[in-house]
Amino acid sequence: LPHIITFGNEKGGTGKSTTAVHIAIALMSEGHSIAAVDLDARQRTFARYMENRRSFSDGHGLDLSLPEVSVIEEKDDGAEARLDEAFHTEADYLIIDTPGRDSILGQVAMARADTLVTPMNDSFVDFDLIGQVDAETFKVKRPSFYAEMVWKARKDRAKHDAGTVDWLVVRNRLAHLAANNMVRVGKALNELAPRIGFRISPGLSERVIYRELFPRGLTLLDLDVIDEARLSHVAARAELRALVAALNLPDRDN
Amino acid sequence: LPHIITFGNEKGGTGKSTTAVHIAIALMSEGHSIAAVDLDARQRTFARYMENRRSFSDGHGLDLSLPEVSVIEEKDDGAEARLDEAFHTEADYLIIDTPGRDSILGQVAMARADTLVTPMNDSFVDFDLIGQVDAETFKVKRPSFYAEMVWKARKDRAKHDAGTVDWLVVRNRLAHLAANNMVRVGKALNELAPRIGFRISPGLSERVIYRELFPRGLTLLDLDVIDEARLSHVAARAELRALVAALNLPDRDN
Ligand SMILES: Nc1ncnc2c1ncn2[C@@H]1O[C@H](COP(=O)(O)OP(=O)(O)OP(=O)(O)O)[C@@H](O)[C@H]1O
Ligand SMILES: Nc1ncnc2c1ncn2[C@@H]1O[C@H](COP(=O)(O)OP(=O)(O)OP(=O)(O)O)[C@@H](O)[C@H]1O
Ligand SMILES: [Mg+2]
Ligand SMILES: [Mg+2]
């Protein structure tokens, strides 16, 4: 059975799709086979990224790695069956990109995840969905509704097959200014993490390279193939490698 | 009747709530009365911001400007009636914050808007919902589904009262690096704007000041009240003023 990595955050625009795409391509570059499900049947960012990748690859006679992607529209009959089918892929990893809204299949993907990755902006606006903080001390007053959804998903999973969900909260779009705010969000995350059971990792910093290649479906890992690698990308590559390492994925045969 | 300003973008996390909050507070600082509707009954970012503002104001004996905010849950009976009631507020401006997902009341708010503000990240990932671009030339190949939704909303509005919707696309979280990407996104926006009928404005740059005050419900415009104004905020204040000016709001009595 595949190791299932779900990218979940009900808050919109926190980097779920961007992080999912980069992790998928990083894992393929390490020789793993990847299947993917895009549960955002309306925006389809993950699927669009890979369509662009396929067009570019075919158009230039390259042989870029491509995961097989199923887009699943929740309202279709047979949607749950198609998701279940994906859970039984022969690929090493199943990557599930979920929408930035409440979604039934998104909750299934959260409960069935081996690894749940929740990217967020370094912002108390994003933090507000996992915990509310005191305005003066920035201490966590109470967990909030997304934390409760994960708790519920883990209970469902425990009943289903006694499995556990490794929950990793990833700080996305980190910038090298904003020190006070970064420290405060970091403290609030560190305080909440043991209470509701997640690990924390820095993620992809704010870098144009993580978004400017979307129309060609490329990532920084492909740039030597098209002869555009730059010295400035060395730090970004190290960042992506560190993020993959932080997932603590179990060893899989290549 | 109020001048209705709707903040709409089906893409998540593009800055709808952040921009709505800052424009609401800027308009109040100019002496206008503001009513607000938060159509994101689940995350309630706008309402949460104002709850934090009220707590901080009360807790410190300040007299901070506060709009009256109604949170409307779409699935409740009477939701449409409550939204309609808001359309008849006596306030100068009605600010409507909509969710980053497909929503029936969000579409009503789009059709009934006098001004529709669509903030977006400077990214082809965000652009993809209004238009698809060619991977090599970055020229716009076709408008995409959010553009179609606005087109349909404008038709509905024209039938309803022969009114028009002034659509302003606002480039949010602009950073001073990323010149190539910024130029390409700018060209694509300039190409699409006359075809589907929107104006373009720079918005709030990427600045921590626009997010770090959320727990206290404050904005940079309140900082002199709490004696924390800084020289670095002068540029941010100019940016917010320029954004309000770009809305081209009609004159309203103060
Ligand atoms: N680390 C990063 N550096 C630069 N830009 C980023 C980064 N992460 C995300 N972005 C940009 O931020 C925006 C939101 O990212 P993305 O679409 O991946 O988020 P999402 O959580 O999948 O959103 P949604 O909730 O709409 O599915 C996009 O414009 C993307 O290009
Ligand atoms: N100009 C800016 N500078 C710095 N941070 C910003 C800026 N605009 C938005 N943010 C941050 O980006 C994130 C997304 O912003 P916001 O919540 O306002 O977007 P939204 O479109 O309302 O999202 P949703 O679709 O979830 O309602 C938040 O963490 C917010 O604090
Ligand atoms: Mg996404
Ligand atoms: Mg919002």
Coordinates of C-alpha atoms and ligand atoms in Angstrom, one line a residue:
Chain A
L1 CA 0.0 0.0 0.0
P2 CA 1.2 3.5 -0.7
H3 CA 2.4 5.9 2.0
I4 CA -0.3 8.5 1.9
I5 CA 0.6 12.2 2.2
T6 CA -2.3 14.6 2.4
F7 CA -1.9 18.3 2.0
G8 CA -4.6 19.9 4.2
N9 CA -5.5 23.3 5.4
E10 CA -9.0 24.7 5.3
K11 CA -7.5 28.2 5.1
G12 CA -7.1 29.2 1.5
G13 CA -3.9 30.0 -0.2
T14 CA -1.5 28.7 2.4
G15 CA 0.7 26.8 -0.1
K16 CA -1.0 23.4 -0.1
S17 CA -0.7 22.9 -3.9
T18 CA 2.7 24.6 -4.2
T19 CA 4.1 22.4 -1.5
A20 CA 2.4 19.2 -2.8
V21 CA 3.8 19.8 -6.3
H22 CA 7.3 20.4 -5.1
I23 CA 7.3 17.4 -2.8
A24 CA 5.9 15.2 -5.5
I25 CA 8.6 16.2 -8.0
A26 CA 11.3 16.0 -5.3
L27 CA 10.3 12.4 -4.4
M28 CA 10.2 11.4 -8.1
S29 CA 13.7 12.9 -8.5
E30 CA 14.8 10.5 -5.8
G31 CA 13.5 7.6 -7.8
H32 CA 10.1 7.0 -6.1
S33 CA 6.9 6.4 -8.0
I34 CA 4.1 8.9 -7.3
A35 CA 0.3 8.8 -7.7
A36 CA -1.7 11.9 -7.0
V37 CA -5.3 12.9 -6.4
D38 CA -6.5 16.5 -6.8
L39 CA -9.6 17.0 -4.7
D40 CA -10.0 20.6 -5.8
A41 CA -12.0 19.7 -8.9
R42 CA -12.8 23.4 -9.5
Q43 CA -9.4 25.1 -9.4
R44 CA -7.4 21.9 -10.0
T45 CA -4.1 23.7 -9.3
F46 CA -2.1 20.5 -8.9
A47 CA -3.6 18.9 -12.0
R48 CA -3.1 22.1 -14.0
Y49 CA 0.6 22.2 -12.9
M50 CA 1.0 18.7 -14.2
E51 CA -0.9 19.4 -17.5
N52 CA 1.5 22.3 -18.0
R53 CA 4.4 20.0 -17.2
R54 CA 3.2 17.4 -19.7
S55 CA 2.7 20.0 -22.5
F56 CA 6.1 21.5 -21.9
S57 CA 7.8 18.1 -21.8
D58 CA 6.1 16.9 -24.9
G59 CA 6.6 20.1 -26.7
H60 CA 10.3 20.1 -26.1
G61 CA 11.0 16.4 -26.4
L62 CA 12.0 16.1 -22.8
D63 CA 11.2 13.2 -20.6
L64 CA 10.1 15.0 -17.4
S65 CA 8.9 12.9 -14.5
L66 CA 5.1 13.0 -14.3
P67 CA 2.9 11.5 -11.6
E68 CA -0.4 10.0 -12.6
V69 CA -3.1 12.5 -11.4
S70 CA -6.8 11.8 -10.8
V71 CA -9.1 14.8 -10.3
I72 CA -12.0 13.8 -8.2
E73 CA -15.2 15.9 -8.1
E74 CA -16.8 15.3 -4.7
K75 CA -20.4 15.6 -6.0
D76 CA -20.0 12.9 -8.6
D77 CA -21.4 9.4 -7.9
G78 CA -18.5 7.1 -7.5
A79 CA -16.2 9.8 -6.1
E80 CA -15.6 7.9 -2.9
A81 CA -14.9 4.8 -4.8
R82 CA -12.4 6.5 -7.0
L83 CA -10.6 7.9 -4.0
D84 CA -10.6 4.5 -2.4
E85 CA -9.1 3.1 -5.6
A86 CA -6.3 5.7 -5.3
F87 CA -5.6 4.5 -1.8
H88 CA -4.7 1.2 -3.3
T89 CA -2.3 2.5 -6.0
E90 CA 0.9 0.5 -6.5
A91 CA 3.0 3.7 -6.4
D92 CA 5.3 4.3 -3.4
Y93 CA 3.5 7.5 -2.4
L94 CA 0.0 8.9 -2.9
I95 CA -0.1 12.7 -2.8
I96 CA -3.5 14.2 -2.1
D97 CA -4.0 17.9 -2.6
T98 CA -7.2 19.1 -0.9
P99 CA -9.2 22.3 -1.4
G100 CA -9.0 25.4 0.9
R101 CA -12.6 24.8 2.1
D102 CA -14.6 22.4 4.1
S103 CA -14.8 19.2 2.0
I104 CA -16.1 15.7 2.8
L105 CA -13.4 13.9 0.7
G106 CA -10.8 16.3 2.2
Q107 CA -11.8 15.0 5.6
V108 CA -11.5 11.4 4.3
A109 CA -8.0 12.2 2.9
M110 CA -7.1 13.7 6.3
A111 CA -8.3 10.6 8.2
R112 CA -6.6 8.2 5.9
A113 CA -3.3 10.1 5.7
D114 CA -0.1 8.5 7.0
T115 CA 1.4 12.0 6.9
L116 CA -0.8 15.2 7.0
V117 CA 1.1 18.3 5.9
T118 CA -0.5 21.6 6.8
P119 CA 1.3 24.5 5.3
M120 CA 0.4 28.0 6.6
N121 CA 1.5 31.6 6.2
D122 CA 3.5 33.1 9.1
S123 CA 0.5 35.0 10.2
F124 CA -2.0 34.9 13.1
V125 CA -4.7 35.2 10.5
D126 CA -3.7 31.7 9.3
F127 CA -3.0 30.6 12.9
D128 CA -6.5 31.5 13.9
L129 CA -7.9 28.4 12.3
I130 CA -5.8 26.1 14.5
G131 CA -5.6 28.2 17.7
Q132 CA -6.7 31.6 19.1
V133 CA -4.1 33.7 20.9
D134 CA -4.2 36.4 23.5
A135 CA -3.8 39.8 22.0
E136 CA -1.2 41.0 24.6
T137 CA 0.9 37.9 25.4
F138 CA 0.3 35.9 22.2
K139 CA -0.2 32.8 24.3
V140 CA -2.6 30.2 23.0
K141 CA -6.1 30.6 24.6
R142 CA -7.7 27.6 22.9
P143 CA -7.4 25.3 19.9
S144 CA -9.8 26.2 17.1
F145 CA -11.8 24.4 14.5
Y146 CA -9.2 23.0 12.2
A147 CA -7.4 21.5 15.1
E148 CA -10.7 19.9 16.1
M149 CA -11.2 18.5 12.6
V150 CA -7.7 16.8 12.8
W151 CA -8.5 15.4 16.2
K152 CA -11.8 14.0 14.9
A153 CA -10.0 12.6 11.8
R154 CA -7.5 10.8 14.0
K155 CA -10.2 9.3 16.1
D156 CA -11.9 8.0 12.9
R157 CA -8.6 6.6 11.7
A158 CA -7.9 4.8 15.0
K159 CA -11.3 3.1 14.8
H160 CA -10.8 2.2 11.1
D161 CA -7.4 0.4 11.3
A162 CA -5.7 1.5 14.5
G163 CA -3.5 3.7 12.3
T164 CA -1.9 7.0 13.2
V165 CA -1.6 10.3 11.4
D166 CA 1.8 12.1 11.6
W167 CA 0.7 15.8 11.5
L168 CA 3.4 18.2 10.3
V169 CA 2.6 22.0 10.3
V170 CA 4.8 23.7 7.7
R171 CA 5.7 27.4 7.9
N172 CA 5.3 28.6 4.3
R173 CA 6.5 31.7 2.5
L174 CA 8.9 32.6 5.3
A175 CA 10.6 35.9 4.7
H176 CA 13.8 37.2 6.1
L177 CA 12.3 40.4 7.5
A178 CA 9.4 40.3 10.0
A179 CA 11.5 39.0 12.9
N180 CA 9.1 39.9 15.8
N181 CA 6.0 38.4 14.1
M182 CA 8.0 35.3 13.1
V183 CA 9.1 34.8 16.7
R184 CA 5.6 35.3 18.1
V185 CA 4.0 32.9 15.6
G186 CA 6.8 30.4 16.3
K187 CA 6.2 30.6 20.0
A188 CA 2.5 30.1 19.6
L189 CA 3.1 27.1 17.3
N190 CA 5.6 25.6 19.8
E191 CA 3.1 26.0 22.6
L192 CA 0.2 24.5 20.7
A193 CA 2.1 21.6 19.1
P194 CA 2.4 19.2 22.0
R195 CA -1.2 20.1 23.1
I196 CA -2.9 19.0 19.9
G197 CA -0.1 16.7 18.5
F198 CA 1.7 18.2 15.6
R199 CA 5.3 18.6 14.6
I200 CA 6.6 21.9 13.1
S201 CA 8.9 22.5 10.2
P202 CA 10.1 25.5 8.3
G203 CA 8.9 25.1 4.7
L204 CA 9.6 26.8 1.4
S205 CA 10.6 30.5 2.0
E206 CA 9.0 33.2 0.0
R207 CA 10.8 32.8 -3.4
V208 CA 9.6 33.6 -6.9
I209 CA 11.2 30.4 -8.1
Y210 CA 8.4 28.5 -6.4
R211 CA 5.7 30.1 -8.4
E212 CA 7.1 31.6 -11.6
L213 CA 7.5 28.2 -13.3
F214 CA 3.8 27.2 -13.1
P215 CA 3.0 28.0 -16.7
R216 CA 5.7 25.6 -17.9
G217 CA 4.9 23.0 -15.1
L218 CA 8.5 23.1 -14.0
T219 CA 10.2 23.3 -10.6
L220 CA 13.7 24.4 -9.6
L221 CA 14.7 20.7 -9.7
D222 CA 14.1 20.7 -13.5
L223 CA 16.2 23.8 -14.4
D224 CA 19.4 22.0 -15.3
V225 CA 17.3 20.1 -17.9
I226 CA 16.4 23.4 -19.5
D227 CA 19.8 24.9 -18.8
E228 CA 18.4 27.7 -16.5
A229 CA 19.8 26.6 -13.1
R230 CA 21.3 29.5 -11.1
L231 CA 23.5 29.9 -8.1
S232 CA 20.6 31.5 -6.3
H233 CA 18.7 28.3 -6.6
V234 CA 21.1 26.4 -4.5
A235 CA 19.6 27.7 -1.3
A236 CA 16.1 26.9 -2.6
R237 CA 17.1 23.3 -3.5
A238 CA 18.5 22.9 0.0
E239 CA 15.3 24.2 1.5
L240 CA 13.2 21.7 -0.5
R241 CA 15.5 18.8 0.5
A242 CA 15.2 19.8 4.1
L243 CA 11.4 19.9 3.8
V244 CA 11.3 16.4 2.3
A245 CA 13.6 15.2 5.1
A246 CA 11.3 16.8 7.7
L247 CA 8.4 14.6 6.4
N248 CA 10.2 11.7 8.1
L249 CA 9.0 9.4 5.4
P250 CA 9.6 5.7 5.9
D251 CA 12.1 4.0 3.6
R252 CA 10.5 2.8 0.3
D253 CA 12.1 0.7 -2.4
N254 CA 13.1 2.8 -5.4
Chain B
L1 CA -28.5 53.4 -0.5
P2 CA -24.9 52.4 0.4
H3 CA -22.1 52.1 -2.2
I4 CA -21.4 48.4 -2.1
I5 CA -17.8 47.2 -2.2
T6 CA -17.5 43.4 -2.6
F7 CA -14.2 41.6 -2.0
G8 CA -14.2 38.6 -4.3
N9 CA -11.8 36.0 -5.5
E10 CA -12.6 32.3 -5.5
K11 CA -8.9 31.6 -5.1
G12 CA -8.0 31.2 -1.4
G13 CA -5.7 33.4 0.5
T14 CA -5.4 36.2 -2.0
G15 CA -5.9 39.0 0.6
K16 CA -9.6 39.6 0.4
S17 CA -10.1 39.8 4.1
T18 CA -6.9 41.8 4.7
T19 CA -7.7 44.3 2.0
A20 CA -11.3 44.5 3.1
V21 CA -10.3 45.3 6.7
H22 CA -7.8 47.9 5.8
I23 CA -10.1 49.6 3.3
A24 CA -13.0 49.6 5.9
I25 CA -10.7 51.2 8.5
A26 CA -9.3 53.7 6.1
L27 CA -12.8 54.8 5.0
M28 CA -13.8 55.2 8.7
S29 CA -10.7 57.3 9.3
E30 CA -11.9 59.6 6.6
G31 CA -15.2 60.0 8.4
H32 CA -17.4 57.6 6.5
S33 CA -19.9 55.2 8.1
I34 CA -19.3 51.6 7.3
A35 CA -21.5 48.5 7.5
A36 CA -19.9 45.1 6.8
V37 CA -21.1 41.6 5.9
D38 CA -18.8 38.6 6.4
L39 CA -20.0 35.8 4.1
D40 CA -17.3 33.4 5.3
A41 CA -19.3 32.1 8.3
R42 CA -16.8 29.3 9.0
Q43 CA -13.5 31.2 9.1
R44 CA -15.0 34.7 9.8
T45 CA -11.7 36.4 9.3
F46 CA -13.2 39.9 8.9
A47 CA -15.5 39.4 11.9
R48 CA -12.7 38.0 14.0
Y49 CA -10.5 41.0 13.2
M50 CA -13.3 43.3 14.4
E51 CA -14.0 41.2 17.5
N52 CA -10.3 41.5 18.4
R53 CA -10.5 45.3 17.7
R54 CA -13.5 45.7 20.0
S55 CA -11.8 43.7 22.8
F56 CA -8.6 45.7 22.5
S57 CA -10.5 49.0 22.3
D58 CA -12.7 48.2 25.3
G59 CA -9.8 46.7 27.3
H60 CA -7.7 49.8 26.9
G61 CA -10.5 52.4 27.1
L62 CA -9.8 53.6 23.6
D63 CA -12.6 54.6 21.2
L64 CA -11.5 52.8 18.1
S65 CA -13.8 53.0 15.0
L66 CA -15.8 49.9 14.6
P67 CA -18.0 48.9 11.6
E68 CA -21.2 47.0 12.4
V69 CA -20.5 43.4 11.1
S70 CA -23.1 40.8 10.2
V71 CA -21.8 37.2 9.7
I72 CA -24.2 35.4 7.3
E73 CA -24.2 31.6 7.1
E74 CA -25.4 30.7 3.6
K75 CA -27.2 27.6 4.7
D76 CA -29.4 29.3 7.3
D77 CA -33.0 30.1 6.4
G78 CA -33.3 33.8 6.0
A79 CA -29.7 34.2 4.9
E80 CA -30.7 35.9 1.6
A81 CA -33.1 38.1 3.5
R82 CA -30.3 39.2 5.9
L83 CA -28.0 40.0 3.0
D84 CA -30.8 42.0 1.4
E85 CA -31.3 43.9 4.6
A86 CA -27.6 44.8 4.6
F87 CA -27.9 46.1 1.0
H88 CA -30.3 48.7 2.6
T89 CA -28.0 49.9 5.4
E90 CA -28.0 53.6 6.1
A91 CA -24.1 53.5 6.2
D92 CA -22.2 55.3 3.4
Y93 CA -20.5 52.0 2.4
L94 CA -21.3 48.4 2.7
I95 CA -18.2 46.2 2.7
I96 CA -18.8 42.5 1.8
D97 CA -16.0 40.0 2.5
T98 CA -16.6 36.7 0.6
P99 CA -15.1 33.2 1.0
G100 CA -12.3 31.8 -1.1
R101 CA -14.7 29.2 -2.5
D102 CA -17.7 28.9 -4.8
S103 CA -20.6 30.4 -2.8
I104 CA -24.1 31.4 -3.8
L105 CA -24.3 34.5 -1.6
G106 CA -20.8 35.4 -2.8
Q107 CA -22.2 35.4 -6.3
V108 CA -25.1 37.6 -5.2
A109 CA -22.6 40.0 -3.5
M110 CA -20.6 40.0 -6.8
A111 CA -23.7 40.9 -8.9
R112 CA -24.9 43.6 -6.5
A113 CA -21.5 45.2 -6.1
D114 CA -21.0 48.8 -7.2
T115 CA -17.3 48.1 -6.9
L116 CA -15.9 44.5 -7.0
V117 CA -12.4 44.3 -5.7
T118 CA -10.4 41.1 -6.6
P119 CA -7.0 40.9 -4.8
M120 CA -4.6 38.4 -6.1
N121 CA -1.0 37.3 -5.5
D122 CA 1.5 38.2 -8.2
S123 CA 1.5 34.6 -9.5
F124 CA 0.3 32.7 -12.5
V125 CA -1.1 30.2 -10.0
D126 CA -3.6 32.9 -8.9
F127 CA -3.9 34.3 -12.5
D128 CA -5.0 30.9 -13.7
L129 CA -8.5 31.4 -12.3
I130 CA -9.1 34.5 -14.5
G131 CA -7.0 33.6 -17.5
Q132 CA -4.7 30.8 -18.9
V133 CA -1.4 31.9 -20.4
D134 CA 0.9 30.4 -23.0
A135 CA 3.9 28.8 -21.3
E136 CA 6.5 30.4 -23.7
T137 CA 5.1 33.8 -24.5
F138 CA 2.9 34.3 -21.4
K139 CA 0.2 35.7 -23.7
V140 CA -3.4 35.1 -22.6
K141 CA -4.9 32.1 -24.3
R142 CA -8.4 32.3 -22.9
P143 CA -10.3 33.8 -20.0
S144 CA -11.0 31.2 -17.3
F145 CA -13.8 30.4 -14.9
Y146 CA -13.7 33.3 -12.4
A147 CA -13.8 35.8 -15.3
E148 CA -16.8 34.0 -16.6
M149 CA -18.5 34.2 -13.2
V150 CA -18.0 38.0 -13.1
W151 CA -19.3 38.2 -16.7
K152 CA -22.4 36.3 -15.6
A153 CA -22.8 38.4 -12.5
R154 CA -22.7 41.6 -14.6
K155 CA -25.4 40.2 -16.9
D156 CA -27.6 39.4 -13.8
R157 CA -27.0 42.9 -12.5
A158 CA -27.9 44.6 -15.8
K159 CA -31.2 42.7 -15.9
H160 CA -31.9 43.5 -12.2
D161 CA -31.5 47.3 -12.3
A162 CA -29.4 48.2 -15.3
G163 CA -26.5 48.8 -12.9
T164 CA -22.8 48.3 -13.6
V165 CA -20.1 46.7 -11.6
D166 CA -16.7 48.5 -11.5
W167 CA -14.2 45.6 -11.4
L168 CA -10.8 46.3 -9.9
V169 CA -8.1 43.7 -9.8
V170 CA -5.6 44.4 -7.1
R171 CA -2.1 43.1 -7.1
N172 CA -1.5 42.0 -3.4
R173 CA 1.6 41.2 -1.5
L174 CA 3.9 42.8 -4.1
A175 CA 7.5 42.3 -3.3
H176 CA 10.5 44.3 -4.5
L177 CA 12.3 41.3 -5.8
A178 CA 10.8 39.1 -8.5
A179 CA 11.1 41.6 -11.3
N180 CA 10.7 39.2 -14.3
N181 CA 7.7 37.4 -12.8
M182 CA 6.1 40.8 -11.8
V183 CA 6.6 42.1 -15.4
R184 CA 5.1 38.9 -16.9
V185 CA 2.0 38.9 -14.6
G186 CA 1.6 42.6 -15.2
K187 CA 1.6 42.1 -19.0
A188 CA -0.9 39.3 -18.8
L189 CA -3.2 41.5 -16.6
N190 CA -2.8 44.4 -19.0
E191 CA -3.7 42.2 -22.0
L192 CA -6.7 40.6 -20.3
A193 CA -8.1 43.7 -18.6
P194 CA -9.8 45.3 -21.7
R195 CA -11.0 41.9 -23.0
I196 CA -13.0 41.1 -19.9
G197 CA -13.5 44.6 -18.4
F198 CA -11.5 45.2 -15.3
R199 CA -9.1 47.9 -14.1
I200 CA -5.8 47.1 -12.4
S201 CA -4.2 48.6 -9.3
P202 CA -1.2 47.8 -7.2
G203 CA -2.4 46.9 -3.7
L204 CA -0.8 46.4 -0.4
S205 CA 2.8 45.3 -0.7
E206 CA 4.1 42.3 1.2
R207 CA 4.5 43.9 4.7
V208 CA 4.3 42.3 8.1
I209 CA 2.4 45.4 9.4
Y210 CA -0.6 44.2 7.3
R211 CA -0.8 41.0 9.3
E212 CA 0.9 41.3 12.6
L213 CA -1.8 43.4 14.2
F214 CA -4.6 40.9 13.7
P215 CA -4.6 39.7 17.3
R216 CA -5.3 43.2 18.6
G217 CA -7.6 44.1 15.7
L218 CA -5.5 47.1 14.8
T219 CA -4.1 48.5 11.6
L220 CA -1.2 50.8 10.8
L221 CA -3.8 53.7 10.9
D222 CA -4.3 53.1 14.6
L223 CA -0.7 53.0 15.7
D224 CA -0.5 56.6 16.8
V225 CA -3.4 55.9 19.1
I226 CA -1.2 53.3 20.8
D227 CA 2.0 55.2 20.4
E228 CA 3.7 52.7 18.1
A229 CA 3.8 54.5 14.8
R230 CA 7.1 54.2 13.0
L231 CA 8.8 55.9 10.1
S232 CA 8.7 52.6 8.2
H233 CA 4.9 52.9 8.3
V234 CA 4.9 56.1 6.2
A235 CA 5.3 54.1 3.0
A236 CA 2.6 51.7 4.0
R237 CA 0.2 54.5 4.8
A238 CA 0.8 56.0 1.4
E239 CA 0.2 52.6 -0.2
L240 CA -3.2 52.2 1.6
R241 CA -4.2 55.8 0.7
A242 CA -3.3 55.1 -3.0
L243 CA -5.4 51.9 -2.9
V244 CA -8.4 53.7 -1.5
A245 CA -8.0 56.4 -4.2
A246 CA -7.8 53.6 -6.9
L247 CA -11.2 52.4 -5.9
N248 CA -12.6 55.6 -7.5
L249 CA -15.4 55.8 -5.0
P250 CA -18.0 58.4 -5.6
D251 CA -18.2 61.3 -3.2
R252 CA -20.3 60.5 -0.1
D253 CA -21.3 63.0 2.7
N254 CA -19.2 62.5 5.8
Ligands
LIG1 N1 6.9 29.4 -0.8 C1 6.3 30.2 -1.8 N2 7.0 31.2 -2.4 C2 6.4 32.0 -3.3 N3 5.1 31.9 -3.6 C3 4.4 31.0 -3.0 C4 4.9 30.1 -2.1 N4 4.0 29.2 -1.7 C5 2.8 29.6 -2.3 N5 3.1 30.6 -3.2 C6 2.1 31.4 -4.0 O1 1.0 31.7 -3.1 C7 -0.3 31.4 -3.7 C8 -1.0 30.4 -2.9 O2 -0.3 29.1 -3.0 P1 -1.1 27.8 -3.3 O3 -2.1 28.0 -4.5 O4 -0.1 26.7 -3.4 O5 -2.0 27.6 -2.0 P2 -3.2 26.6 -1.7 O6 -3.2 26.4 -0.2 O7 -3.1 25.4 -2.5 O8 -4.4 27.5 -2.1 P3 -6.0 27.0 -2.2 O9 -6.5 27.0 -0.8 O10 -6.6 28.0 -3.1 O11 -5.9 25.6 -2.8 C9 0.0 31.1 -5.1 O12 0.0 32.2 -5.9 C10 1.4 30.5 -5.1 O13 2.1 30.7 -6.3
LIG2 N1 -0.3 42.7 1.8 C1 0.0 41.7 2.7 N2 1.2 41.7 3.4 C2 1.4 40.7 4.3 N3 0.6 39.7 4.5 C3 -0.5 39.6 3.9 C4 -0.9 40.6 2.9 N4 -2.1 40.3 2.4 C5 -2.5 39.2 3.0 N5 -1.5 38.7 3.9 C6 -1.6 37.5 4.7 O1 -1.8 36.5 3.7 C7 -2.8 35.5 4.2 C8 -4.0 35.5 3.4 O2 -4.7 36.7 3.5 P1 -6.3 36.8 3.7 O3 -6.7 35.9 4.8 O4 -6.6 38.3 3.8 O5 -6.8 36.3 2.3 P2 -8.2 35.8 1.9 O6 -8.3 36.0 0.4 O7 -9.3 36.6 2.7 O8 -8.3 34.3 2.3 P3 -9.5 33.3 2.3 O9 -9.7 32.9 0.8 O10 -9.1 32.2 3.2 O11 -10.7 34.1 2.8 C9 -3.0 35.9 5.7 O12 -2.1 35.2 6.5 C10 -2.7 37.4 5.7 O13 -2.2 37.8 7.0
MG3 MG -4.5 24.6 -3.8
MG4 MG -10.8 35.8 3.9

